[in-house]
mmCIF file of C-alpha atoms in Angstrom:
data_model
loop_
_atom_site.group_PDB
_atom_site.id
_atom_site.type_symbol
_atom_site.label_atom_id
_atom_site.label_comp_id
_atom_site.label_asym_id
_atom_site.label_seq_id
_atom_site.Cartn_x
_atom_site.Cartn_y
_atom_site.Cartn_z
ATOM 1 C CA MET C 1 8.687 -30.271 56.042
ATOM 2 C CA VAL C 2 5.710 -28.135 56.850
ATOM 3 C CA PHE C 3 5.192 -24.811 54.634
ATOM 4 C CA LYS C 4 3.695 -22.259 57.340
ATOM 5 C CA LEU C 5 3.568 -19.264 55.096
ATOM 6 C CA PHE C 6 4.169 -18.717 51.828
ATOM 7 C CA SER C 7 6.001 -15.625 50.308
ATOM 8 C CA HIS C 8 2.953 -14.921 47.865
ATOM 9 C CA GLU C 9 0.922 -14.719 51.608
ATOM 10 C CA THR C 10 3.450 -11.678 52.643
ATOM 11 C CA GLY C 11 4.249 -9.642 49.394
ATOM 12 C CA GLY C 12 7.310 -11.452 49.159
ATOM 13 C CA ALA C 13 8.612 -10.155 52.605
ATOM 14 C CA VAL C 14 9.014 -13.723 54.254
ATOM 15 C CA SER C 15 8.026 -17.197 54.227
ATOM 16 C CA ILE C 16 7.959 -19.685 57.226
ATOM 17 C CA VAL C 17 9.030 -23.553 57.036
ATOM 18 C CA GLU C 18 9.023 -26.069 59.210
ATOM 19 C CA HIS C 19 11.635 -28.588 59.349
ATOM 20 C CA PRO C 20 11.860 -32.001 61.110
ATOM 21 C CA PHE C 21 15.480 -33.381 61.982
ATOM 22 C CA ALA C 22 15.853 -36.844 62.387
ATOM 23 C CA VAL C 23 18.712 -38.503 64.879
ATOM 24 C CA GLY C 24 21.978 -38.145 62.941
ATOM 25 C CA ALA C 25 20.481 -35.711 60.366
ATOM 26 C CA LEU C 26 22.739 -33.108 58.636
ATOM 27 C CA VAL C 27 22.021 -30.512 56.183
ATOM 28 C CA ALA C 28 24.760 -30.097 53.620
ATOM 29 C CA PRO C 29 26.853 -26.812 54.083
ATOM 30 C CA HIS C 30 25.387 -24.173 51.626
ATOM 31 C CA LEU C 31 24.959 -20.567 51.605
ATOM 32 C CA HIS C 32 22.256 -18.393 50.029
ATOM 33 C CA THR C 33 23.001 -15.518 47.989
ATOM 34 C CA ARG C 34 19.413 -13.777 47.849
ATOM 35 C CA GLU C 35 17.955 -14.506 51.544
ATOM 36 C CA ASP C 36 18.495 -14.309 55.131
ATOM 37 C CA GLU C 37 17.429 -17.161 57.271
ATOM 38 C CA TYR C 38 16.361 -17.243 61.037
ATOM 39 C CA SER C 39 16.247 -20.369 62.672
ATOM 40 C CA ILE C 40 14.205 -21.098 66.033
ATOM 41 C CA VAL C 41 14.251 -24.527 67.488
ATOM 42 C CA THR C 42 11.026 -25.749 68.698
ATOM 43 C CA GLU C 43 11.963 -29.404 69.852
ATOM 44 C CA GLY C 44 15.057 -31.340 70.389
ATOM 45 C CA GLU C 45 18.947 -30.091 70.055
ATOM 46 C CA ILE C 46 20.004 -28.760 66.935
ATOM 47 C CA GLY C 47 23.385 -27.669 66.181
ATOM 48 C CA PHE C 48 24.684 -24.912 63.813
ATOM 49 C CA ARG C 49 27.429 -23.851 62.291
ATOM 50 C CA SER C 50 27.345 -20.251 60.627
ATOM 51 C CA GLY C 51 30.403 -18.920 59.475
ATOM 52 C CA ASP C 52 33.007 -19.232 62.264
ATOM 53 C CA ARG C 53 29.918 -19.724 64.851
ATOM 54 C CA GLU C 54 29.053 -23.163 66.140
ATOM 55 C CA VAL C 55 26.475 -23.662 68.679
ATOM 56 C CA VAL C 56 23.683 -26.159 69.772
ATOM 57 C CA LEU C 57 20.532 -24.746 70.835
ATOM 58 C CA GLY C 58 17.627 -26.358 72.390
ATOM 59 C CA ALA C 59 13.878 -25.303 72.204
ATOM 60 C CA GLY C 60 13.464 -21.683 72.194
ATOM 61 C CA GLY C 61 17.361 -21.024 70.935
ATOM 62 C CA TYR C 62 17.829 -19.307 67.867
ATOM 63 C CA ILE C 63 20.043 -18.240 65.269
ATOM 64 C CA THR C 64 20.644 -16.219 62.484
ATOM 65 C CA LYS C 65 22.512 -17.039 58.992
ATOM 66 C CA PRO C 66 23.124 -14.154 56.823
ATOM 67 C CA ARG C 67 22.985 -14.281 53.154
ATOM 68 C CA GLY C 68 26.753 -15.185 51.800
ATOM 69 C CA GLU C 69 27.724 -16.643 54.998
ATOM 70 C CA LEU C 70 28.232 -20.767 54.716
ATOM 71 C CA HIS C 71 26.133 -22.681 56.986
ATOM 72 C CA THR C 72 24.773 -25.961 58.035
ATOM 73 C CA MET C 73 22.366 -27.408 60.407
ATOM 74 C CA TRP C 74 22.311 -31.031 62.115
ATOM 75 C CA ASN C 75 20.489 -32.988 65.025
ATOM 76 C CA ALA C 76 22.895 -32.551 67.820
ATOM 77 C CA GLY C 77 20.578 -34.717 70.160
ATOM 78 C CA LYS C 78 19.289 -38.442 70.650
ATOM 79 C CA THR C 79 15.840 -37.694 69.816
ATOM 80 C CA PRO C 80 13.986 -36.527 66.758
ATOM 81 C CA ALA C 81 14.250 -32.381 66.784
ATOM 82 C CA ARG C 82 12.210 -29.666 64.792
ATOM 83 C CA MET C 83 12.899 -26.040 63.833
ATOM 84 C CA ILE C 84 10.920 -23.164 62.318
ATOM 85 C CA GLU C 85 12.758 -21.492 59.577
ATOM 86 C CA VAL C 86 12.095 -17.694 58.779
ATOM 87 C CA ILE C 87 13.127 -16.739 55.351
ATOM 88 C CA ALA C 88 13.568 -13.037 54.086
ATOM 89 C CA PRO C 89 12.719 -12.075 51.506
ATOM 90 C CA GLY C 90 10.398 -14.789 50.945
ATOM 91 C CA GLY C 91 10.451 -17.134 47.789
ATOM 92 C CA PHE C 92 12.936 -19.791 48.808
ATOM 93 C CA GLU C 93 10.352 -22.241 50.096
ATOM 94 C CA GLY C 94 9.777 -22.822 46.552
ATOM 95 C CA PHE C 95 13.552 -24.572 46.713
ATOM 96 C CA PHE C 96 12.027 -26.959 49.138
ATOM 97 C CA HIS C 97 9.011 -27.601 47.029
ATOM 98 C CA ASP C 98 10.964 -28.654 43.981
ATOM 99 C CA LEU C 99 13.357 -30.579 45.945
ATOM 100 C CA SER C 100 10.224 -32.305 47.067
ATOM 101 C CA ASP C 101 9.433 -33.038 43.617
ATOM 102 C CA LEU C 102 12.948 -33.891 42.433
ATOM 103 C CA MET C 103 13.280 -36.341 45.011
ATOM 104 C CA ALA C 104 10.222 -38.130 44.609
ATOM 105 C CA GLY C 105 10.565 -41.765 43.005
ATOM 106 C CA SER C 106 13.655 -42.409 41.028
ATOM 107 C CA PRO C 107 16.958 -40.389 42.189
ATOM 108 C CA PRO C 108 17.251 -37.079 40.108
ATOM 109 C CA ALA C 109 19.234 -37.120 36.662
ATOM 110 C CA GLU C 110 22.781 -36.001 36.969
ATOM 111 C CA GLY C 111 23.106 -32.201 36.955
ATOM 112 C CA GLU C 112 19.511 -31.675 38.273
ATOM 113 C CA MET C 113 20.457 -30.675 41.751
ATOM 114 C CA ALA C 114 22.982 -28.281 40.749
ATOM 115 C CA ARG C 115 20.353 -26.784 38.097
ATOM 116 C CA LEU C 116 17.569 -26.403 40.986
ATOM 117 C CA ALA C 117 20.551 -24.893 43.248
ATOM 118 C CA ALA C 118 21.381 -22.220 40.967
ATOM 119 C CA GLU C 119 17.879 -21.518 39.918
ATOM 120 C CA TYR C 120 17.387 -20.309 43.627
ATOM 121 C CA GLY C 121 20.799 -19.018 44.208
ATOM 122 C CA LEU C 122 22.092 -21.815 46.491
ATOM 123 C CA GLU C 123 25.709 -22.795 46.582
ATOM 124 C CA PHE C 124 27.067 -26.118 48.270
ATOM 125 C CA ALA C 125 30.389 -26.214 49.504
ATOM 126 C CA THR C 126 32.574 -28.983 51.420
ATOM 127 C CA PRO C 127 34.732 -27.119 54.009
ATOM 128 C CA ASP C 128 37.528 -28.414 55.951
ATOM 129 C CA TRP C 129 35.806 -28.880 59.293
ATOM 130 C CA LEU C 130 32.964 -31.007 57.896
ATOM 131 C CA PRO C 131 34.467 -34.545 58.818
ATOM 132 C CA ASP C 132 35.228 -33.291 62.291
ATOM 133 C CA LEU C 133 31.626 -32.259 62.812
ATOM 134 C CA ILE C 134 30.166 -35.334 61.228
ATOM 135 C CA ALA C 135 32.547 -37.373 63.648
ATOM 136 C CA ARG C 136 31.702 -35.320 66.748
ATOM 137 C CA TYR C 137 28.120 -36.004 66.356
ATOM 138 C CA GLY C 138 27.830 -39.152 64.574
ATOM 139 C CA LEU C 139 26.022 -37.687 61.550
ATOM 140 C CA THR C 140 25.086 -39.030 58.122
ATOM 141 C CA PRO C 141 26.933 -37.333 55.576
ATOM 142 C CA PRO C 142 25.573 -35.504 52.871
ATOM 143 C CA PRO C 143 25.481 -37.518 49.607
ATOM 144 C CA GLY C 144 29.306 -36.942 47.772
ATOM 145 C CA ARG C 145 30.010 -34.894 50.868
ATOM 146 C CA ALA C 146 32.775 -35.774 53.760
#
């Protein structure tokens, strides 16, 4: 990922991160308790499920993912994809930075991912619709899900 704008540069108002999506990539379903997200696809096709809404967007498409709403994203195409994520209020970009540190080298110790998620008000879930989504798009399941 590429950090485009840090919350300390905006007085905490927003942060902006660019995410690449390899073919078959799927972000584990989760919800945010502290921030809203706004995703803008810049390349390829990215699928989104947020609450009961499911959509596949191409370059220029966008979606809102309000705090408290379970959501996931995946590469819905046959080529790599990218999106810009606007996060408001800012601060959640720290999760991505800390996650990179946690995943560097050996696998994280048991409970470390849960600790990090709790620190940032992030909650993971395994909804009943996940296996169907994985099958329809030929996705790689997140560890411990599906």
